Structure formats: C-alpha cells, structure tokens
mmCIF file of C-alpha atoms in Angstrom:
data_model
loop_
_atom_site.group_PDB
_atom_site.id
_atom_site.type_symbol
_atom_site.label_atom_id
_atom_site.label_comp_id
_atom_site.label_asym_id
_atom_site.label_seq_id
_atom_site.Cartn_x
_atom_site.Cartn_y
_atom_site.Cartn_z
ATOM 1 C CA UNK J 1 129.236 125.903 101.601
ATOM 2 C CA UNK J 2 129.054 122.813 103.729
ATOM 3 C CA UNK J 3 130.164 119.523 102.783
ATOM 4 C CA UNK J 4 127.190 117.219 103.714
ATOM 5 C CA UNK J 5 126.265 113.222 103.446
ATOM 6 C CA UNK J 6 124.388 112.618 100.420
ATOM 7 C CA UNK J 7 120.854 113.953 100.587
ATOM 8 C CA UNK J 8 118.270 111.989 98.788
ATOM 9 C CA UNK J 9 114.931 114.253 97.441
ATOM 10 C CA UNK J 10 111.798 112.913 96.771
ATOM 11 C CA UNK J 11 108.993 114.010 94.510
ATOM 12 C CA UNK J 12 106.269 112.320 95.164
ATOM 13 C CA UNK J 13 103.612 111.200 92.325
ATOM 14 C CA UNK J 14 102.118 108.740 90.302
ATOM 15 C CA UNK J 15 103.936 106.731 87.377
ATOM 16 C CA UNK J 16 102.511 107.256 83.774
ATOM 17 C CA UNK J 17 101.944 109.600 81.007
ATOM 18 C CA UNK J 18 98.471 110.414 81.970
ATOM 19 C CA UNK J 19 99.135 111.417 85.924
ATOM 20 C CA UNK J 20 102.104 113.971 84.248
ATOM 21 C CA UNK J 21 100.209 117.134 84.860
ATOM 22 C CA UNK J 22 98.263 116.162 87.243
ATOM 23 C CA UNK J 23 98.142 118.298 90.443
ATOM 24 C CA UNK J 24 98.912 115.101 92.579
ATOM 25 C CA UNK J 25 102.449 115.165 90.792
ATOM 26 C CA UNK J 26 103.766 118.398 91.669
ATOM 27 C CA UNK J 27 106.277 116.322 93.669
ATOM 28 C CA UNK J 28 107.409 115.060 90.388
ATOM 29 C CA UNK J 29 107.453 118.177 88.341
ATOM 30 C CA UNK J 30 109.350 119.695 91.205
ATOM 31 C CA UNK J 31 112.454 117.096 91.138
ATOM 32 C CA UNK J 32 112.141 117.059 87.445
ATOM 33 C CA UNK J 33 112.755 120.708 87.181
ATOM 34 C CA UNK J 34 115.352 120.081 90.172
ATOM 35 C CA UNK J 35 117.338 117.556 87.617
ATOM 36 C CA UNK J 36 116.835 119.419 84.743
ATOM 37 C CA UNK J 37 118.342 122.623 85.615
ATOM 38 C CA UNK J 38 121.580 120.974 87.170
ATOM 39 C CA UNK J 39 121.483 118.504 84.034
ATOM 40 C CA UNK J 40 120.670 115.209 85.692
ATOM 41 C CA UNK J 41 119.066 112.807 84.227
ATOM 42 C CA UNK J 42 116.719 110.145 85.413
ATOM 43 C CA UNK J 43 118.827 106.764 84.233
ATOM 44 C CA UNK J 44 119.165 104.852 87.557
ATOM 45 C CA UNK J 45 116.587 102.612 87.660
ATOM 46 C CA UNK J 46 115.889 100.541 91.189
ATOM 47 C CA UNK J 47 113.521 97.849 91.416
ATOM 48 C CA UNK J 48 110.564 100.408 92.260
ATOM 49 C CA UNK J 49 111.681 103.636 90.968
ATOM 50 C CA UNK J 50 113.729 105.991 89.271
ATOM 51 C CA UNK J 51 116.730 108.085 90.229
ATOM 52 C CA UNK J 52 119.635 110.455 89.054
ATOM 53 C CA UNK J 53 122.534 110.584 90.749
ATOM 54 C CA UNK J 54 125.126 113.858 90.678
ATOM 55 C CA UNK J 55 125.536 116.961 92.842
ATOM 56 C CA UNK J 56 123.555 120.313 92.952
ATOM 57 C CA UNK J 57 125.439 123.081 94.048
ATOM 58 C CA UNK J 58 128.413 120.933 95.027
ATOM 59 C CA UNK J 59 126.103 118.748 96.909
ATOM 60 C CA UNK J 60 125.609 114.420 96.540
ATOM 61 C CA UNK J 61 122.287 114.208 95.596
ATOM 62 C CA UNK J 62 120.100 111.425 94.604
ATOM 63 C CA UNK J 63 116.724 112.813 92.763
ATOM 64 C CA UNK J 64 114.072 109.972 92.820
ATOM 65 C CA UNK J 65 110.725 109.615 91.524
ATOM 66 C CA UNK J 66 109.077 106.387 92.899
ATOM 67 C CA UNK J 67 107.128 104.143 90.618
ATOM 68 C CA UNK J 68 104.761 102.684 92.357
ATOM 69 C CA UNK J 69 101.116 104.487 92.952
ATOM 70 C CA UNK J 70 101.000 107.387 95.403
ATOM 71 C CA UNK J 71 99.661 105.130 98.011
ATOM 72 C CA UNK J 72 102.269 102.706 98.095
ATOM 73 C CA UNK J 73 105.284 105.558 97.930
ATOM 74 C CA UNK J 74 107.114 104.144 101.156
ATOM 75 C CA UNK J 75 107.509 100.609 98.954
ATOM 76 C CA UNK J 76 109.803 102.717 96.512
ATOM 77 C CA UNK J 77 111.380 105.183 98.916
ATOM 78 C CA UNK J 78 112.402 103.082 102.478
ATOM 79 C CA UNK J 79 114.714 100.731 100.437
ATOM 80 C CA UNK J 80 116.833 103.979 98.672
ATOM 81 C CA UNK J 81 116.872 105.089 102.448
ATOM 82 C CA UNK J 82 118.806 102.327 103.361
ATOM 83 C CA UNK J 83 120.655 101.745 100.125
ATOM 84 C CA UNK J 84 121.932 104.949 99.517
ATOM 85 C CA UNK J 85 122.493 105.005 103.302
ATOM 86 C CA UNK J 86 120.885 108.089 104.009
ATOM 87 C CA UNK J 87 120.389 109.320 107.738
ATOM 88 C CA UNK J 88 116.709 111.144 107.917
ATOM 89 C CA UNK J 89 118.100 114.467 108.149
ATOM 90 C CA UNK J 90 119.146 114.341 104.478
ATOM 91 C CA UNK J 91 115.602 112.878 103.020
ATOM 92 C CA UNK J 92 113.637 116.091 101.887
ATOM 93 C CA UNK J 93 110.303 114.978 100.176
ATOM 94 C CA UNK J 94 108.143 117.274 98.120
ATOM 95 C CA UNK J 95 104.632 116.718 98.595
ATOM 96 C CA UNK J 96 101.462 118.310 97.002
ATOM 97 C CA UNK J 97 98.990 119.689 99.543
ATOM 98 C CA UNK J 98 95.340 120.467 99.368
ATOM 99 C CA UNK J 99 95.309 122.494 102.584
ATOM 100 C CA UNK J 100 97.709 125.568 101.201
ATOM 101 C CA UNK J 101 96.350 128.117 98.509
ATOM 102 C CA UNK J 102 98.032 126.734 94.916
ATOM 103 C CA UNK J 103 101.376 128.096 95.003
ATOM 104 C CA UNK J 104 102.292 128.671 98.734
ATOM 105 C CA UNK J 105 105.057 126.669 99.454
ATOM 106 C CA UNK J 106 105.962 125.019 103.272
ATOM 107 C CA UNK J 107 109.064 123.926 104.371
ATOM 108 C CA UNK J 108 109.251 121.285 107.890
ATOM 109 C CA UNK J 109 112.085 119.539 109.163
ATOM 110 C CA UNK J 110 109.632 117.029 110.059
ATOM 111 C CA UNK J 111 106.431 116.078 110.689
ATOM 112 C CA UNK J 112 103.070 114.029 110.337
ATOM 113 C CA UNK J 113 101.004 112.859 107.118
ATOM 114 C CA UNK J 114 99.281 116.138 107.153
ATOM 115 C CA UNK J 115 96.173 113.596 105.690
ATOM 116 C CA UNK J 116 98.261 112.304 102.634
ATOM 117 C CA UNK J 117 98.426 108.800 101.735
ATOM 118 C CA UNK J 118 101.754 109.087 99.823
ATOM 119 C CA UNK J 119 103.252 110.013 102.928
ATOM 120 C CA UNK J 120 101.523 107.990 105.438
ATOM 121 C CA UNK J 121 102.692 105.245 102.968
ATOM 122 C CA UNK J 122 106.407 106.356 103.305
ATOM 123 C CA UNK J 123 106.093 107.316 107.417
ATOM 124 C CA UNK J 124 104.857 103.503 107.928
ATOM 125 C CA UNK J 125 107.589 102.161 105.772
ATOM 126 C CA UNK J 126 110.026 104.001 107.709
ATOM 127 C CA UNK J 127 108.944 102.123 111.043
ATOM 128 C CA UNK J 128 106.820 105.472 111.706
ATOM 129 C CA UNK J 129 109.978 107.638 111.637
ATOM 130 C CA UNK J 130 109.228 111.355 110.968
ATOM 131 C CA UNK J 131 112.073 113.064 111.077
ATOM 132 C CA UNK J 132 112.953 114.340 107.793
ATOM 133 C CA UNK J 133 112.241 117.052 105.838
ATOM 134 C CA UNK J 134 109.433 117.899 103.996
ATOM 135 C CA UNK J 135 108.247 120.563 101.231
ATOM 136 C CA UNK J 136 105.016 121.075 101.077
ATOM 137 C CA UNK J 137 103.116 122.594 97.534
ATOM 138 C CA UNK J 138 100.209 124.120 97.676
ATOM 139 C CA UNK J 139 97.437 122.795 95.140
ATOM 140 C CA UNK J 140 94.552 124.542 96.645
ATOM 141 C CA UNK J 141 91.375 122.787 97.649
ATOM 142 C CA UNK J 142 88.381 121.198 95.234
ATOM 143 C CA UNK J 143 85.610 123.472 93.991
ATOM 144 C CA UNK J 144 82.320 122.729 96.169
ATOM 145 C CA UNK J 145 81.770 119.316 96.526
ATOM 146 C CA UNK J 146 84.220 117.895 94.507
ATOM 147 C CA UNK J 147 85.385 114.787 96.186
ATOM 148 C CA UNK J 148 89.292 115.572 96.731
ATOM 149 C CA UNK J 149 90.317 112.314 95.286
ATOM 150 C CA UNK J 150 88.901 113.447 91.808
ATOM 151 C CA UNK J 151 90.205 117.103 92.263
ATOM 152 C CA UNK J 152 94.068 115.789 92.639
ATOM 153 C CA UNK J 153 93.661 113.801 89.760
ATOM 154 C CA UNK J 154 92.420 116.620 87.281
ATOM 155 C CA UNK J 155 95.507 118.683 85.518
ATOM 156 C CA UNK J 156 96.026 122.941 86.173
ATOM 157 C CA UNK J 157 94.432 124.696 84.555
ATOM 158 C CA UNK J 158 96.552 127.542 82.070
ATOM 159 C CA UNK J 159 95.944 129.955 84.622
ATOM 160 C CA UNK J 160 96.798 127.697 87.481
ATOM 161 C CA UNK J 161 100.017 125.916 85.632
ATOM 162 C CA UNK J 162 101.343 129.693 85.306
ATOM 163 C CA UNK J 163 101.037 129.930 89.344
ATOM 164 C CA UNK J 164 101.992 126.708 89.574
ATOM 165 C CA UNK J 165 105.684 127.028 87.589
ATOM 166 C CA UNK J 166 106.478 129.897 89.299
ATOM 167 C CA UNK J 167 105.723 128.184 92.446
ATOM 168 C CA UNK J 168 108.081 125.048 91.548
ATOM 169 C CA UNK J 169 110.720 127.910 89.987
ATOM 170 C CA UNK J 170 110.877 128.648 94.282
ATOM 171 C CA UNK J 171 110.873 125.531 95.239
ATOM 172 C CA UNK J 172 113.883 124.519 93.811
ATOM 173 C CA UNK J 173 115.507 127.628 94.773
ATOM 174 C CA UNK J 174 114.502 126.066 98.572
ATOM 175 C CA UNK J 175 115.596 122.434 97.981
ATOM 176 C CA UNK J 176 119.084 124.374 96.768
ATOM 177 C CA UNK J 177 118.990 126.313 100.156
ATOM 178 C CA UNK J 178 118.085 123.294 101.713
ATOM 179 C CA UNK J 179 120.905 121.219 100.582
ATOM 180 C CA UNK J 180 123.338 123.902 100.776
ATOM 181 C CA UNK J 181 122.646 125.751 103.901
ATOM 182 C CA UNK J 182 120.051 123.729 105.931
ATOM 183 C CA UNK J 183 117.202 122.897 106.831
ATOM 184 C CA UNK J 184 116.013 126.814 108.658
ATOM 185 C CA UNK J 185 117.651 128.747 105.745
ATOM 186 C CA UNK J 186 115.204 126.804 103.294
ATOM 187 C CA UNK J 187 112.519 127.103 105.680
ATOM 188 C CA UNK J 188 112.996 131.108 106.212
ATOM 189 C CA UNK J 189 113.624 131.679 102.262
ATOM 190 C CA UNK J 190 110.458 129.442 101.151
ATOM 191 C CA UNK J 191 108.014 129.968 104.084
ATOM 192 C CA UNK J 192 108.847 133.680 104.521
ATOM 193 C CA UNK J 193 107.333 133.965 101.234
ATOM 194 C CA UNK J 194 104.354 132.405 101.507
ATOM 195 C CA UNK J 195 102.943 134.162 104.254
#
C-alpha cells in the first residue's frame, strides 16, 4: 500500500429528503455507501456542506456531500480543496451520467463537464482546472421525449435500484482501488467491467 496526501471524494447531489433517491444523487448514495462500510460518519459540517473525516483502507480521506443545489456544487467543493489542502490529483468526484447505460461505471483522471452542470459548476470554481479524477455512473438516458431535467429528478425504479446497488457495490470497490493503488488500477478494475 502507498502512503498518499489526503484524498478528498465527492458525491455529487442535491440536499434534502426528497432528492435522496433520486437518480441525480447517485454521487451521494455512492459516498454514503463509501462512509458507511468503513464506519464514517457525516458530522463535519463546513459552511456549505457536509463531510467525514477518517481513513479507508489506511488511507486520509475526507467524504463530502455538498449542500448546495447541483448547479452550484463548485460553491461547496473549491473551498474544501483549499482547506483540506488537497492537490487535484487526490479530488475523485462521483458523478451521475445520462450518456452510459444505468450501471456502467467510468473512471478518468480528468476531464471536461461531459454536459453536467454540477461539474461545470465545480470546473469554473476551480479557475477551470480539470485535472482530477472523476467516476462516472451510469443512469441511462430519458424515455422518448422526456426532457432530461425531469428524468434525473424521478427516483429508480425497483428494477433499476437493484442495477443500480450493485453498480455503487463496484464503485466503491474502485474509489478503494483508487485511493489505494491509483488512479489506472481503478480505471482498469471499474472500466474493464463496463465494457
């Protein structure tokens, strides 16, 4: 194992009971599962969101779930950056994505918005820095003409919230692999999968 700086993940969601489930949260879910399996525990609270603070797998780790709206996710995230003093190499965020099937998972060391406002919110707020990690979870795209915007919103379905907890099962298993052996043995494990 390597000893590393601290690595802050991000799940990216909305606040609020009724956005829980929602398939715009799998961000959330996926560093809630992340906590709850290495017994961490949400307490920290920063001005605009919430963290827990430990290790996984012998790693520092802060786990944070931002608290403003989707849109504004940089607001919340940019200031732990610099707080926690993080370098961009050890900032993985976990993002949902309409453009993969639900349930494929994508690892990148970096990248653009790929479309999504959460993290077009976060690149800006970073001075339109890209270079950190992302982990991308596939939500699949809107029946017909659904308008996207309304599709994110809506919860899984049963069927779909059994693909989709498997799914965030690996995706842990790759934020693990990420913090423990880097950045290509997450991407190989996760994205080797998927394909």
């Amino acid at each position: 194992m390597v000893a590393m700086d601290r690595a802050l993940v991000v799940g990216l969601g909305n606040p609020g009971r009724k956005y829980a489930g929602n398939r715009h949260n799998v961000g959330f879910q996926c560093v809630e599962r992340l906590a709850s399996a290495h017994g961490l525990l949400f307490d920290k609270a920063h001005r605009r969101a919430k963290a827990a603070l430990g290790a996984i797998c012998e790693q520092p780790v802060v786990l944070v779930r931002p608290q403003t709206y989707m849109n504004e996710s940089g607001q919340a995230v940019a200031p732990l950056v610099r707080f926690y003093q993080v370098p961009l190499d050890r900032l993985l965020v976990v993002v949902d994505d309409l453009d993969l099937p639900l349930g494929v998972l994508r690892m990148r060391p970096e990248g653009g918005t790929g479309g999504h406002k959460g993290m077009a919110s976060l690149i800006q707020s970073l001075g339109g820095q890209q270079g950190f990690a992302r982990l991308r979870v596939g939500i699949g795209r809107p029946p017909g003409s659904m308008d996207p915007a309304a599709f994110v919103l809506q919860d899984f379905s049963s069927d779909e919230r059994l693909v989709m907890d498997e799914a965030l099962e690996r995706a842990v298993e790759a934020i693990e692999r990420w913090l423990t052996q880097g950045i290509d043995a997450a991407m190989n494990c996760c994205n080797a999968r998927a394909e």
